[in-house]
Short mmCIF file of C-alpha atoms in Angstrom, two decimals:
data_model
loop_
_atom_site.label_atom_id
_atom_site.label_comp_id
_atom_site.label_asym_id
_atom_site.label_seq_id
_atom_site.Cartn_x
_atom_site.Cartn_y
_atom_site.Cartn_z
CA MET A 1 0.00 0.00 0.00
CA THR A 2 2.83 2.38 0.89
CA ASN A 3 4.43 1.38 -2.40
CA GLU A 4 1.23 2.35 -4.22
CA ARG A 5 1.31 5.72 -2.49
CA TRP A 6 4.90 6.31 -3.51
CA ILE A 7 3.97 5.56 -7.11
CA LYS A 8 1.11 8.04 -6.93
CA ALA A 9 3.34 10.71 -5.42
CA ALA A 10 6.25 9.99 -7.78
CA PRO A 11 5.37 12.43 -10.59
CA TRP A 12 5.09 15.29 -8.11
CA LEU A 13 8.21 14.36 -6.18
CA TRP A 14 10.31 14.08 -9.31
CA THR A 15 9.06 17.36 -10.74
CA ILE A 16 9.64 19.20 -7.51
CA GLY A 17 13.00 17.46 -7.16
CA LEU A 18 14.07 18.62 -10.62
CA PHE A 19 13.32 22.26 -9.78
CA VAL A 20 15.02 22.02 -6.39
CA VAL A 21 18.20 20.57 -7.93
CA TRP A 22 18.09 23.16 -10.70
CA GLU A 23 17.70 26.00 -8.20
CA ALA A 24 20.45 24.66 -5.97
CA ALA A 25 22.81 24.22 -8.91
CA CYS A 26 22.23 27.76 -10.17
CA LYS A 27 22.71 29.34 -6.75
CA GLY A 28 25.41 27.00 -5.50
CA LEU A 29 27.56 27.20 -8.66
CA ASP A 30 26.74 30.84 -9.12
CA ILE A 31 25.62 30.40 -12.73
CA ALA A 32 24.91 33.68 -14.51
CA VAL A 33 21.26 34.41 -15.22
CA PHE A 34 21.86 34.85 -18.96
CA ILE A 35 23.38 31.33 -19.14
CA LEU A 36 20.81 29.48 -17.08
CA PRO A 37 18.26 31.33 -14.94
CA ALA A 38 17.17 29.59 -11.75
CA PRO A 39 13.52 28.52 -11.47
CA THR A 40 12.86 31.43 -9.11
CA ASP A 41 14.21 33.88 -11.74
CA ILE A 42 11.95 32.28 -14.35
CA TRP A 43 8.99 32.47 -12.00
CA ALA A 44 9.72 36.13 -11.39
CA ALA A 45 9.75 36.68 -15.17
CA ILE A 46 6.45 34.86 -15.53
CA VAL A 47 4.86 37.09 -12.90
CA LYS A 48 6.40 40.26 -14.32
CA TYR A 49 5.52 39.55 -17.95
CA TRP A 50 2.27 37.75 -17.27
CA SER A 51 0.24 39.82 -19.69
CA PRO A 52 2.39 39.30 -22.84
CA ILE A 53 2.94 35.63 -21.95
CA TRP A 54 -0.79 35.08 -21.61
CA LYS A 55 -1.63 36.93 -24.85
CA ASN A 56 1.07 35.15 -26.85
CA SER A 57 0.09 31.80 -25.35
CA LEU A 58 -3.47 32.33 -26.53
CA GLN A 59 -2.17 33.17 -30.00
CA THR A 60 -0.06 29.98 -30.11
CA LEU A 61 -2.94 27.96 -28.73
CA PHE A 62 -5.18 29.44 -31.42
CA THR A 63 -2.88 28.70 -34.38
CA THR A 64 -2.14 25.22 -33.06
CA THR A 65 -5.80 24.40 -32.53
CA VAL A 66 -6.94 25.67 -35.91
CA GLY A 67 -4.10 23.88 -37.69
CA PHE A 68 -4.85 20.74 -35.71
CA LEU A 69 -8.56 20.84 -36.52
CA LEU A 70 -7.79 21.26 -40.21
CA ALA A 71 -5.42 18.30 -39.94
CA VAL A 72 -8.13 16.21 -38.26
CA VAL A 73 -10.66 16.93 -40.99
CA GLY A 74 -8.19 16.53 -43.84
CA GLY A 75 -6.41 13.55 -42.30
CA LEU A 76 -9.62 11.70 -41.55
CA ALA A 77 -10.95 12.31 -45.07
CA LEU A 78 -7.75 11.28 -46.82
CA GLY A 79 -7.21 8.33 -44.46
CA LEU A 80 -10.69 7.01 -45.22
CA ALA A 81 -10.14 7.50 -48.95
CA ILE A 82 -6.83 5.66 -48.85
CA GLY A 83 -8.24 2.85 -46.73
CA TRP A 84 -11.27 2.62 -49.00
CA SER A 85 -9.62 2.13 -52.32
CA ARG A 86 -6.40 0.38 -53.19
CA ALA A 87 -6.11 2.51 -56.32
CA ILE A 88 -6.17 5.72 -54.30
CA TYR A 89 -3.71 4.16 -51.87
CA ALA A 90 -1.31 3.15 -54.64
CA GLY A 91 -1.49 6.57 -56.23
CA LEU A 92 -1.23 8.75 -53.16
CA TYR A 93 1.10 6.85 -50.90
CA PRO A 94 4.39 7.65 -52.68
CA LEU A 95 3.36 11.28 -52.97
CA MET A 96 2.59 11.44 -49.28
CA ILE A 97 5.87 9.83 -48.32
CA GLY A 98 7.73 12.36 -50.44
CA PHE A 99 5.73 15.21 -49.02
CA ASN A 100 6.13 14.08 -45.45
CA SER A 101 9.89 13.75 -45.78
CA ILE A 102 10.20 17.51 -46.39
CA PRO A 103 11.05 19.20 -43.07
CA LYS A 104 8.12 21.52 -42.56
CA VAL A 105 10.28 24.41 -41.43
CA ALA A 106 11.49 24.55 -45.03
CA VAL A 107 7.94 25.21 -46.18
CA VAL A 108 7.48 28.27 -43.98
CA PRO A 109 9.27 30.69 -46.36
CA ILE A 110 6.94 29.63 -49.16
CA LEU A 111 3.91 30.11 -46.93
CA VAL A 112 5.20 33.57 -46.05
CA ILE A 113 5.53 34.44 -49.75
CA TRP A 114 1.94 33.37 -50.27
CA PHE A 115 0.27 34.65 -47.14
CA GLY A 116 2.66 37.12 -45.56
CA ILE A 117 3.98 37.06 -42.01
CA GLY A 118 1.44 36.22 -39.29
CA THR A 119 -1.24 33.79 -38.28
CA VAL A 120 -1.90 31.99 -41.57
CA PRO A 121 1.58 30.46 -42.06
CA ALA A 122 1.55 29.25 -38.45
CA VAL A 123 -1.85 27.59 -38.90
CA LEU A 124 -0.81 26.00 -42.17
CA THR A 125 2.50 24.74 -40.83
CA ALA A 126 0.65 23.17 -37.91
CA PHE A 127 -1.77 21.60 -40.35
CA LEU A 128 0.91 20.26 -42.69
CA ILE A 129 2.94 18.66 -39.95
CA ALA A 130 0.00 17.16 -38.01
CA PHE A 131 -1.86 15.80 -40.97
CA PHE A 132 0.32 12.83 -41.86
CA PRO A 133 0.08 10.68 -38.70
CA ILE A 134 -3.71 10.95 -38.80
CA VAL A 135 -3.86 9.77 -42.40
CA VAL A 136 -1.56 6.84 -41.77
CA ASN A 137 -3.36 5.73 -38.63
CA VAL A 138 -6.85 5.89 -40.08
CA ALA A 139 -5.73 4.07 -43.21
CA THR A 140 -4.03 1.41 -41.08
CA GLY A 141 -7.19 0.86 -39.08
CA LEU A 142 -9.15 0.31 -42.26
CA ALA A 143 -6.54 -1.88 -43.89
CA THR A 144 -6.40 -4.31 -40.98
CA ILE A 145 -10.02 -5.49 -40.96
CA GLU A 146 -10.01 -9.23 -40.26
CA PRO A 147 -10.61 -11.04 -43.56
CA GLU A 148 -13.01 -13.45 -41.81
CA MET A 149 -15.15 -10.56 -40.69
CA GLU A 150 -15.22 -9.21 -44.22
CA ASP A 151 -16.15 -12.65 -45.58
CA VAL A 152 -18.96 -13.07 -43.07
CA LEU A 153 -20.45 -9.74 -44.06
CA ARG A 154 -19.85 -10.05 -47.79
CA ALA A 155 -21.48 -13.46 -47.81
CA LEU A 156 -24.53 -11.76 -46.35
CA GLY A 157 -24.59 -9.38 -49.29
CA ALA A 158 -22.91 -6.44 -47.56
CA LYS A 159 -21.70 -3.65 -49.83
CA LYS A 160 -18.35 -1.98 -49.38
CA MET A 161 -20.15 0.91 -47.71
CA ASP A 162 -21.78 -1.44 -45.17
CA ILE A 163 -18.45 -2.98 -44.28
CA MET A 164 -16.88 0.45 -43.88
CA LEU A 165 -19.67 1.77 -41.67
CA LYS A 166 -20.18 -1.34 -39.55
CA VAL A 167 -16.59 -2.51 -39.21
CA GLY A 168 -13.94 -0.36 -40.86
CA ILE A 169 -14.67 3.04 -39.40
CA PRO A 170 -15.41 1.97 -35.80
CA ARG A 171 -12.35 -0.24 -36.00
CA SER A 172 -10.07 2.60 -37.09
CA MET A 173 -11.29 4.92 -34.34
CA PRO A 174 -8.75 3.80 -31.71
CA TYR A 175 -6.01 4.38 -34.27
CA PHE A 176 -7.50 7.76 -35.09
CA PHE A 177 -7.84 8.93 -31.51
CA GLY A 178 -4.40 7.53 -30.71
CA SER A 179 -2.95 9.55 -33.56
CA LEU A 180 -4.54 12.73 -32.20
CA LYS A 181 -2.07 12.74 -29.32
CA ILE A 182 0.80 12.67 -31.79
CA ALA A 183 -0.89 15.12 -34.13
CA ILE A 184 -1.56 17.78 -31.48
CA THR A 185 2.05 17.63 -30.34
CA LEU A 186 3.26 17.98 -33.91
CA ALA A 187 0.81 20.79 -34.67
CA PHE A 188 2.24 22.62 -31.68
CA VAL A 189 5.78 22.13 -33.00
CA GLY A 190 4.64 23.41 -36.40
CA SER A 191 3.01 26.58 -35.16
CA VAL A 192 5.89 27.46 -32.81
CA ILE A 193 8.43 26.93 -35.62
CA SER A 194 6.44 29.18 -37.90
CA GLU A 195 5.98 31.82 -35.19
CA THR A 196 9.67 31.82 -34.49
CA VAL A 197 10.55 32.29 -38.15
CA ALA A 198 7.76 34.48 -39.40
CA ALA A 199 5.22 36.00 -37.07
CA ASN A 200 4.50 39.04 -34.97
CA ALA A 201 2.66 37.21 -32.22
CA GLY A 202 2.79 33.90 -30.40
CA ILE A 203 5.15 32.35 -27.87
CA GLY A 204 7.77 31.62 -30.54
CA HIS A 205 7.80 35.25 -31.59
CA MET A 206 7.88 36.43 -27.99
CA MET A 207 10.89 34.23 -27.21
CA LEU A 208 12.74 35.49 -30.26
CA ALA A 209 12.05 39.10 -29.23
CA ALA A 210 13.14 38.41 -25.63
CA GLN A 211 16.32 36.78 -26.88
CA SER A 212 17.25 39.81 -28.97
CA GLN A 213 16.90 41.93 -25.83
CA PHE A 214 18.98 39.48 -23.74
CA ASN A 215 15.94 38.99 -21.54
CA VAL A 216 16.95 35.38 -20.80
CA PRO A 217 14.46 34.72 -17.94
CA LEU A 218 11.63 35.68 -20.34
CA VAL A 219 12.98 33.25 -22.97
CA TRP A 220 12.82 30.53 -20.33
CA ALA A 221 9.41 31.71 -19.20
CA GLY A 222 8.32 31.17 -22.81
CA LEU A 223 9.63 27.61 -22.64
CA VAL A 224 7.64 26.99 -19.48
CA ALA A 225 4.52 28.38 -21.16
CA LEU A 226 5.11 26.01 -24.08
CA ALA A 227 5.54 23.06 -21.74
CA VAL A 228 2.29 23.89 -19.96
CA LEU A 229 0.38 24.33 -23.22
CA GLY A 230 1.83 21.10 -24.60
CA ILE A 231 0.88 19.11 -21.52
CA VAL A 232 -2.64 20.52 -21.46
CA MET A 233 -3.26 19.75 -25.12
CA TYR A 234 -1.79 16.26 -24.85
CA ALA A 235 -3.86 15.54 -21.76
CA ALA A 236 -6.99 16.75 -23.53
CA MET A 237 -6.34 14.34 -26.41
CA ALA A 238 -5.53 11.46 -24.08
CA TRP A 239 -8.78 12.09 -22.22
CA LEU A 240 -10.71 12.24 -25.50
CA GLU A 241 -9.14 8.96 -26.58
CA MET A 242 -10.13 7.21 -23.35
CA ARG A 243 -13.59 8.67 -23.58
CA MET A 244 -14.27 7.71 -27.19
CA THR A 245 -12.61 4.31 -27.48
CA GLY A 246 -12.57 2.88 -23.99
CA TRP A 247 -13.38 -0.53 -25.44
CA ALA A 248 -9.95 -0.67 -27.02
CA HIS A 249 -8.22 -0.16 -23.66
CA ARG A 250 -10.01 -2.89 -21.84
CA SER A 251 -7.14 -4.71 -20.18
CA GLY A 252 -6.81 -2.11 -17.44
CA ARG A 253 -10.39 -2.48 -16.27
CA ASN A 254 -10.85 -6.20 -16.37
CA MET B 1 -27.64 -33.38 -59.56
CA THR B 2 -30.41 -32.18 -57.36
CA GLY B 3 -28.93 -31.23 -54.04
CA PHE B 4 -29.50 -28.10 -52.02
CA VAL B 5 -25.86 -27.26 -52.55
CA ASP B 6 -24.44 -28.53 -55.83
CA LEU B 7 -20.81 -28.17 -56.75
CA ASN B 8 -20.29 -29.57 -60.19
CA ASN B 9 -16.87 -30.34 -61.66
CA ILE B 10 -15.28 -27.28 -60.07
CA ARG B 11 -11.89 -26.02 -61.10
CA LEU B 12 -10.41 -23.12 -59.21
CA ALA B 13 -7.00 -21.53 -59.12
CA TYR B 14 -5.99 -18.62 -56.91
CA ASP B 15 -5.06 -15.18 -58.19
CA GLY B 16 -7.68 -15.11 -60.90
CA GLY B 17 -6.66 -18.40 -62.45
CA ASP B 18 -2.90 -17.94 -62.72
CA GLY B 19 -1.91 -19.09 -59.25
CA THR B 20 -1.85 -22.45 -57.52
CA LEU B 21 -4.57 -24.83 -58.59
CA ALA B 22 -6.67 -25.25 -55.45
CA LEU B 23 -9.57 -27.40 -56.64
CA ASP B 24 -9.86 -29.52 -59.75
CA GLY B 25 -12.78 -31.69 -60.78
CA LEU B 26 -14.53 -31.29 -57.47
CA THR B 27 -18.10 -32.51 -57.41
CA MET B 28 -20.30 -32.75 -54.37
CA ALA B 29 -23.98 -32.46 -53.59
CA VAL B 30 -25.47 -31.78 -50.18
CA GLN B 31 -29.17 -32.45 -49.66
CA LYS B 32 -31.55 -30.03 -48.00
CA GLY B 33 -31.38 -30.35 -44.25
CA GLU B 34 -28.34 -32.59 -44.43
CA PHE B 35 -25.36 -32.16 -42.15
CA ALA B 36 -22.28 -32.56 -44.33
CA ALA B 37 -18.70 -32.56 -43.10
CA VAL B 38 -15.66 -32.03 -45.29
CA VAL B 39 -12.35 -33.39 -44.11
CA GLY B 40 -9.01 -33.62 -45.82
CA PRO B 41 -5.28 -33.10 -45.52
CA SER B 42 -4.23 -29.57 -44.66
CA GLY B 43 -3.98 -27.16 -47.55
CA CYS B 44 -6.42 -29.16 -49.68
CA GLY B 45 -8.70 -26.21 -50.34
CA LYS B 46 -11.38 -26.92 -47.74
CA SER B 47 -11.79 -23.29 -46.86
CA THR B 48 -11.91 -22.36 -50.53
CA LEU B 49 -14.88 -24.67 -50.79
CA MET B 50 -16.70 -22.52 -48.23
CA LYS B 51 -16.11 -19.36 -50.17
CA LEU B 52 -17.31 -21.03 -53.36
CA ALA B 53 -20.57 -22.20 -51.87
CA THR B 54 -21.31 -18.75 -50.45
CA GLY B 55 -20.47 -16.98 -53.68
CA LEU B 56 -17.48 -15.08 -52.31
CA ILE B 57 -15.34 -16.47 -55.11
CA ARG B 58 -16.23 -17.86 -58.52
CA PRO B 59 -14.75 -21.00 -60.04
CA GLN B 60 -12.84 -20.90 -63.32
CA ALA B 61 -14.80 -23.93 -64.51
CA GLY B 62 -17.83 -25.87 -63.30
CA THR B 63 -21.01 -24.66 -61.67
CA VAL B 64 -22.09 -23.86 -58.14
CA GLU B 65 -25.78 -24.05 -57.35
CA VAL B 66 -27.43 -23.24 -54.05
CA ALA B 67 -31.16 -23.81 -53.55
CA GLY B 68 -31.61 -24.55 -57.25
CA LYS B 69 -30.05 -21.29 -58.43
CA GLU B 70 -26.67 -20.79 -59.96
CA VAL B 71 -24.49 -18.75 -57.60
CA ASP B 72 -23.23 -15.59 -59.26
CA GLY B 73 -22.58 -13.47 -56.20
CA PRO B 74 -22.82 -13.63 -52.42
CA VAL B 75 -25.77 -15.75 -51.32
CA SER B 76 -27.56 -14.29 -48.36
CA VAL B 77 -29.27 -17.60 -47.58
CA ALA B 78 -25.99 -18.61 -45.94
CA GLY B 79 -24.63 -17.99 -42.48
CA MET B 80 -20.93 -18.39 -41.83
CA ALA B 81 -18.77 -19.04 -38.82
CA PHE B 82 -15.00 -19.36 -38.72
CA GLN B 83 -12.47 -20.58 -36.22
CA ASN B 84 -11.79 -16.97 -35.26
CA PRO B 85 -15.01 -15.71 -33.63
CA SER B 86 -14.22 -12.19 -34.97
CA MET B 87 -16.64 -10.44 -32.67
CA LEU B 88 -16.58 -6.65 -32.90
CA PRO B 89 -15.16 -5.45 -29.56
CA TRP B 90 -17.13 -2.19 -29.53
CA ARG B 91 -20.46 -3.99 -29.69
CA THR B 92 -22.11 -5.96 -26.94
CA THR B 93 -22.61 -9.66 -27.56
CA LEU B 94 -26.26 -9.04 -28.39
CA LYS B 95 -25.40 -6.32 -30.90
CA ASN B 96 -22.76 -8.57 -32.42
CA VAL B 97 -25.27 -11.35 -32.85
CA MET B 98 -27.69 -8.91 -34.45
CA LEU B 99 -25.15 -7.57 -36.94
CA PRO B 100 -26.35 -9.67 -39.92
CA LEU B 101 -29.83 -8.23 -39.45
CA GLU B 102 -28.40 -4.82 -40.29
CA ILE B 103 -27.18 -6.22 -43.62
CA VAL B 104 -29.55 -8.89 -44.91
CA GLN B 105 -32.92 -8.05 -46.42
CA PRO B 106 -35.75 -8.17 -45.49
CA HIS B 107 -34.53 -7.82 -41.89
CA ARG B 108 -32.52 -4.72 -42.66
CA ARG B 109 -35.70 -2.92 -43.67
CA ARG B 110 -37.69 -4.14 -40.67
CA LEU B 111 -35.03 -3.93 -38.00
CA LYS B 112 -35.99 -0.48 -36.74
CA SER B 113 -39.74 -0.99 -36.64
CA GLU B 114 -39.61 -4.50 -35.21
CA TYR B 115 -36.56 -4.02 -33.06
CA GLU B 116 -38.06 -5.56 -29.92
CA SER B 117 -39.02 -8.79 -31.62
CA TYR B 118 -35.57 -9.07 -33.17
CA VAL B 119 -33.96 -8.58 -29.79
CA ALA B 120 -36.19 -11.30 -28.39
CA ARG B 121 -35.11 -13.56 -31.23
CA ALA B 122 -31.43 -12.90 -30.58
CA GLU B 123 -31.88 -13.47 -26.86
CA SER B 124 -33.67 -16.76 -27.37
CA LEU B 125 -30.87 -17.88 -29.67
CA LEU B 126 -28.31 -16.92 -27.02
CA GLU B 127 -30.29 -18.97 -24.54
CA VAL B 128 -30.20 -22.02 -26.80
CA VAL B 129 -26.41 -21.94 -26.95
CA GLY B 130 -26.13 -21.38 -23.20
CA LEU B 131 -25.40 -17.67 -23.17
CA LYS B 132 -28.58 -16.52 -21.46
CA GLY B 133 -27.96 -13.22 -19.72
CA PHE B 134 -24.64 -12.55 -21.46
CA GLY B 135 -26.14 -10.37 -24.20
CA ASP B 136 -25.05 -7.10 -22.64
CA LYS B 137 -21.48 -8.28 -21.99
CA PHE B 138 -18.79 -7.26 -24.43
CA PRO B 139 -17.17 -10.10 -26.35
CA TRP B 140 -13.83 -9.55 -24.63
CA GLN B 141 -15.55 -10.25 -21.33
CA LEU B 142 -16.40 -13.74 -22.59
CA SER B 143 -14.21 -16.83 -22.75
CA GLY B 144 -13.15 -18.28 -26.09
CA GLY B 145 -15.83 -20.94 -25.95
CA MET B 146 -18.50 -18.38 -25.14
CA GLN B 147 -17.38 -16.16 -28.01
CA GLN B 148 -17.65 -19.12 -30.33
CA ARG B 149 -21.19 -19.75 -29.09
CA ALA B 150 -22.03 -16.14 -29.84
CA ASN B 151 -20.40 -16.58 -33.25
CA LEU B 152 -22.80 -19.46 -33.97
CA CYS B 153 -25.71 -17.24 -32.95
CA ARG B 154 -24.52 -14.53 -35.31
CA ALA B 155 -24.34 -17.05 -38.14
CA LEU B 156 -27.89 -18.19 -37.42
CA ILE B 157 -29.71 -14.97 -36.51
CA HIS B 158 -31.14 -14.38 -39.98
CA ASP B 159 -32.43 -17.95 -40.18
CA PRO B 160 -30.15 -19.04 -43.00
CA ALA B 161 -31.11 -22.14 -44.94
CA LEU B 162 -27.43 -22.98 -45.21
CA LEU B 163 -24.84 -22.84 -42.45
CA MET B 164 -21.19 -22.86 -43.44
CA LEU B 165 -18.75 -23.69 -40.65
CA ASP B 166 -14.99 -23.47 -41.12
CA GLU B 167 -13.34 -25.26 -38.19
CA PRO B 168 -15.48 -23.35 -35.74
CA PHE B 169 -14.38 -25.43 -32.76
CA GLY B 170 -10.73 -25.80 -33.75
CA ALA B 171 -9.30 -23.39 -31.20
CA LEU B 172 -11.24 -24.66 -28.19
CA ASP B 173 -10.24 -27.04 -25.44
CA ALA B 174 -11.50 -30.62 -25.66
CA PHE B 175 -14.31 -30.25 -23.11
CA THR B 176 -15.69 -27.03 -24.56
CA ARG B 177 -15.47 -28.54 -28.01
CA GLU B 178 -17.60 -31.53 -27.01
CA GLU B 179 -20.10 -29.21 -25.39
CA LEU B 180 -20.36 -27.17 -28.56
CA TRP B 181 -20.75 -30.29 -30.68
CA GLN B 182 -23.87 -30.99 -28.67
CA VAL B 183 -25.07 -27.42 -29.04
CA MET B 184 -24.56 -27.72 -32.78
CA ARG B 185 -26.32 -31.09 -32.86
CA ASP B 186 -29.33 -29.66 -31.06
CA LEU B 187 -29.48 -26.52 -33.19
CA HIS B 188 -29.43 -28.59 -36.34
CA ALA B 189 -32.13 -30.90 -35.02
CA GLU B 190 -34.31 -27.98 -34.02
CA LYS B 191 -33.95 -25.70 -37.03
CA GLY B 192 -33.34 -28.20 -39.81
CA PHE B 193 -30.95 -26.06 -41.83
CA THR B 194 -28.36 -27.51 -44.17
CA VAL B 195 -24.83 -27.52 -42.79
CA ILE B 196 -21.45 -27.80 -44.44
CA LEU B 197 -18.80 -28.20 -41.78
CA VAL B 198 -15.15 -27.99 -42.76
CA THR B 199 -12.95 -29.57 -40.12
CA HIS B 200 -9.67 -31.25 -39.28
CA ASP B 201 -11.27 -33.21 -36.51
CA LEU B 202 -12.53 -36.59 -37.70
CA ARG B 203 -14.38 -37.32 -34.47
CA GLU B 204 -16.19 -34.04 -34.82
CA ALA B 205 -17.11 -34.88 -38.40
CA VAL B 206 -18.40 -38.34 -37.58
CA PHE B 207 -20.30 -37.23 -34.50
CA LEU B 208 -22.12 -34.39 -36.22
CA ALA B 209 -22.47 -35.29 -39.86
CA ASP B 210 -24.88 -37.37 -41.90
CA ARG B 211 -22.26 -37.65 -44.55
CA VAL B 212 -18.50 -37.08 -44.50
CA PHE B 213 -16.70 -35.98 -47.66
CA VAL B 214 -12.99 -36.70 -47.84
CA MET B 215 -10.92 -34.42 -50.02
CA SER B 216 -7.68 -35.25 -51.77
CA ALA B 217 -4.51 -33.23 -51.41
CA ARG B 218 -4.20 -30.17 -53.60
CA PRO B 219 -5.64 -29.76 -56.14
CA GLY B 220 -8.62 -30.84 -54.08
CA ARG B 221 -11.50 -33.03 -55.16
CA ILE B 222 -13.80 -35.41 -53.31
CA ILE B 223 -12.30 -38.90 -53.13
CA VAL B 224 -14.62 -40.58 -50.64
CA GLU B 225 -18.17 -40.03 -49.44
CA ARG B 226 -18.95 -41.83 -46.20
CA GLN B 227 -22.52 -42.07 -44.95
CA VAL B 228 -22.76 -41.97 -41.14
CA GLU B 229 -25.82 -43.95 -40.11
CA PHE B 230 -25.95 -43.49 -36.35
CA PRO B 231 -29.49 -42.62 -35.26
CA ARG B 232 -30.19 -39.11 -33.99
CA PRO B 233 -30.12 -37.61 -31.46
CA ARG B 234 -26.63 -38.95 -30.92
CA PRO B 235 -25.37 -38.99 -27.34
CA ILE B 236 -21.84 -37.71 -26.79
CA ASP B 237 -20.86 -41.11 -25.37
CA LEU B 238 -21.18 -42.39 -28.91
CA THR B 239 -17.78 -40.88 -29.61
CA TYR B 240 -16.21 -43.53 -27.35
CA ASP B 241 -18.08 -46.35 -29.08
CA GLY B 242 -16.42 -49.12 -31.10
CA ASP B 243 -18.46 -48.56 -34.28
CA PHE B 244 -17.82 -44.84 -34.08
CA ASN B 245 -14.11 -45.32 -33.81
CA ASP B 246 -14.17 -47.76 -36.74
CA ILE B 247 -15.53 -45.01 -38.96
CA VAL B 248 -13.00 -42.50 -37.64
CA HIS B 249 -10.24 -45.01 -38.38
CA GLU B 250 -11.56 -45.67 -41.82
CA LEU B 251 -11.61 -41.95 -42.64
CA ARG B 252 -8.19 -41.52 -41.18
CA GLY B 253 -6.97 -44.20 -43.58
CA HIS B 254 -8.41 -42.33 -46.56
CA ILE B 255 -6.73 -39.11 -45.52
CA ALA B 256 -3.40 -40.87 -44.97
CA GLU B 257 -3.66 -42.24 -48.50
CA ALA B 258 -4.54 -38.82 -49.87
CA ARG B 259 -1.52 -37.35 -48.16
CA ALA B 260 0.75 -40.10 -49.39
CA ALA B 261 -0.49 -39.59 -52.94
CA ALA B 262 0.39 -35.91 -52.81
#
């Protein structure tokens, strides 16, 4: 029982421990603030610059979410199309591999040429980077329908559409919701990259501005804001996954 | 030939005719209401036979007739069950059993308006196979034997005239298997459908079937037809009987020959 309690407390203890060690190292070794600010310095920066951090966080959250939602819609549609037809799969797959192998940061300059500096490139970068894992996961879910199940239904006169609706789509949902955790993280990476390169708002932009003013605690405060946002979005997706496809995670509850 | 299921001089190769020859010159006829078992060495195309009779694949030569009509596409008069119960994990057992009703006409049309009576039908079927009260459990909450019982219910829910079984009891332990043999025996006696059972298990074939068809090694055809005359209902103790074992031995001999010839 005590062991159980230790396991429950572990995440908190380790997190607190990390900050304590960090603080002690900074103070004890007398590390300069512009090399590595101590947690207390970062906290002070967060309090001092709360308003810009909050505003820029909302901007990053906004671009990430919009890009992510676009990726969900597009990824789901393309994943279903690819899983539906082997001809579409054969045609699109090489293209997608090629497209996905381009580092998305390299696309940002093109997006800036098209749309100018600001929100749109960040949204689109988030979309482009988050889209691929959703497509692959949905298509995988569809492609791995048990052949026996398909035979049983086809022998009953089921059309392709019936098999998709009754088996394929519900079956690919755990893959889909699983991929959302990856996709939201990637979308976040995409929008921050784009904001850092070409934006006038967002955490990435704020960190770049702080860096040019040697405001190192604010740069680190930006990192903390990113970590918090990332955790919140990941947790939201993990919760959604549990909620929607609990049947696929049955071993824990049996 | 005037059977309920007529396979006439079938030739079938995989991959649209270019691949391995699976069946060649296969002829068999199963009468209406008959319980037929098909046994043979492994890889002889037994499972292919199932897909032929249900219209999932077409032969390159020969004809397949079910209920007097040439099969030119999936036949919805058939119910199928495989060794893998393939229950859908997001549906309850009851909803799994009712799945064919969402596909096959005329049930598909009536399902919404007569939902209650269909549920009653599914529940009574579950009761027959010994799953009373398990309808609202998810398949992964059931044991392998229970899932296979539910699988049988799913194959039978739309009252098919023909039941196709592909080693449905193959993955079960010996006791559960014998129990399910008896369930199958009783279902067949009660409903009177035609059954084609593909199996490796000769005791299973002899216990359940009116007639056992022995297939040759690939390319498969029927080499022996053995009538099994034991009166019905057959008690499970029959499987330990001398006469019973004589038939099993005899069949075993045929299959050994077929394997040696390959």
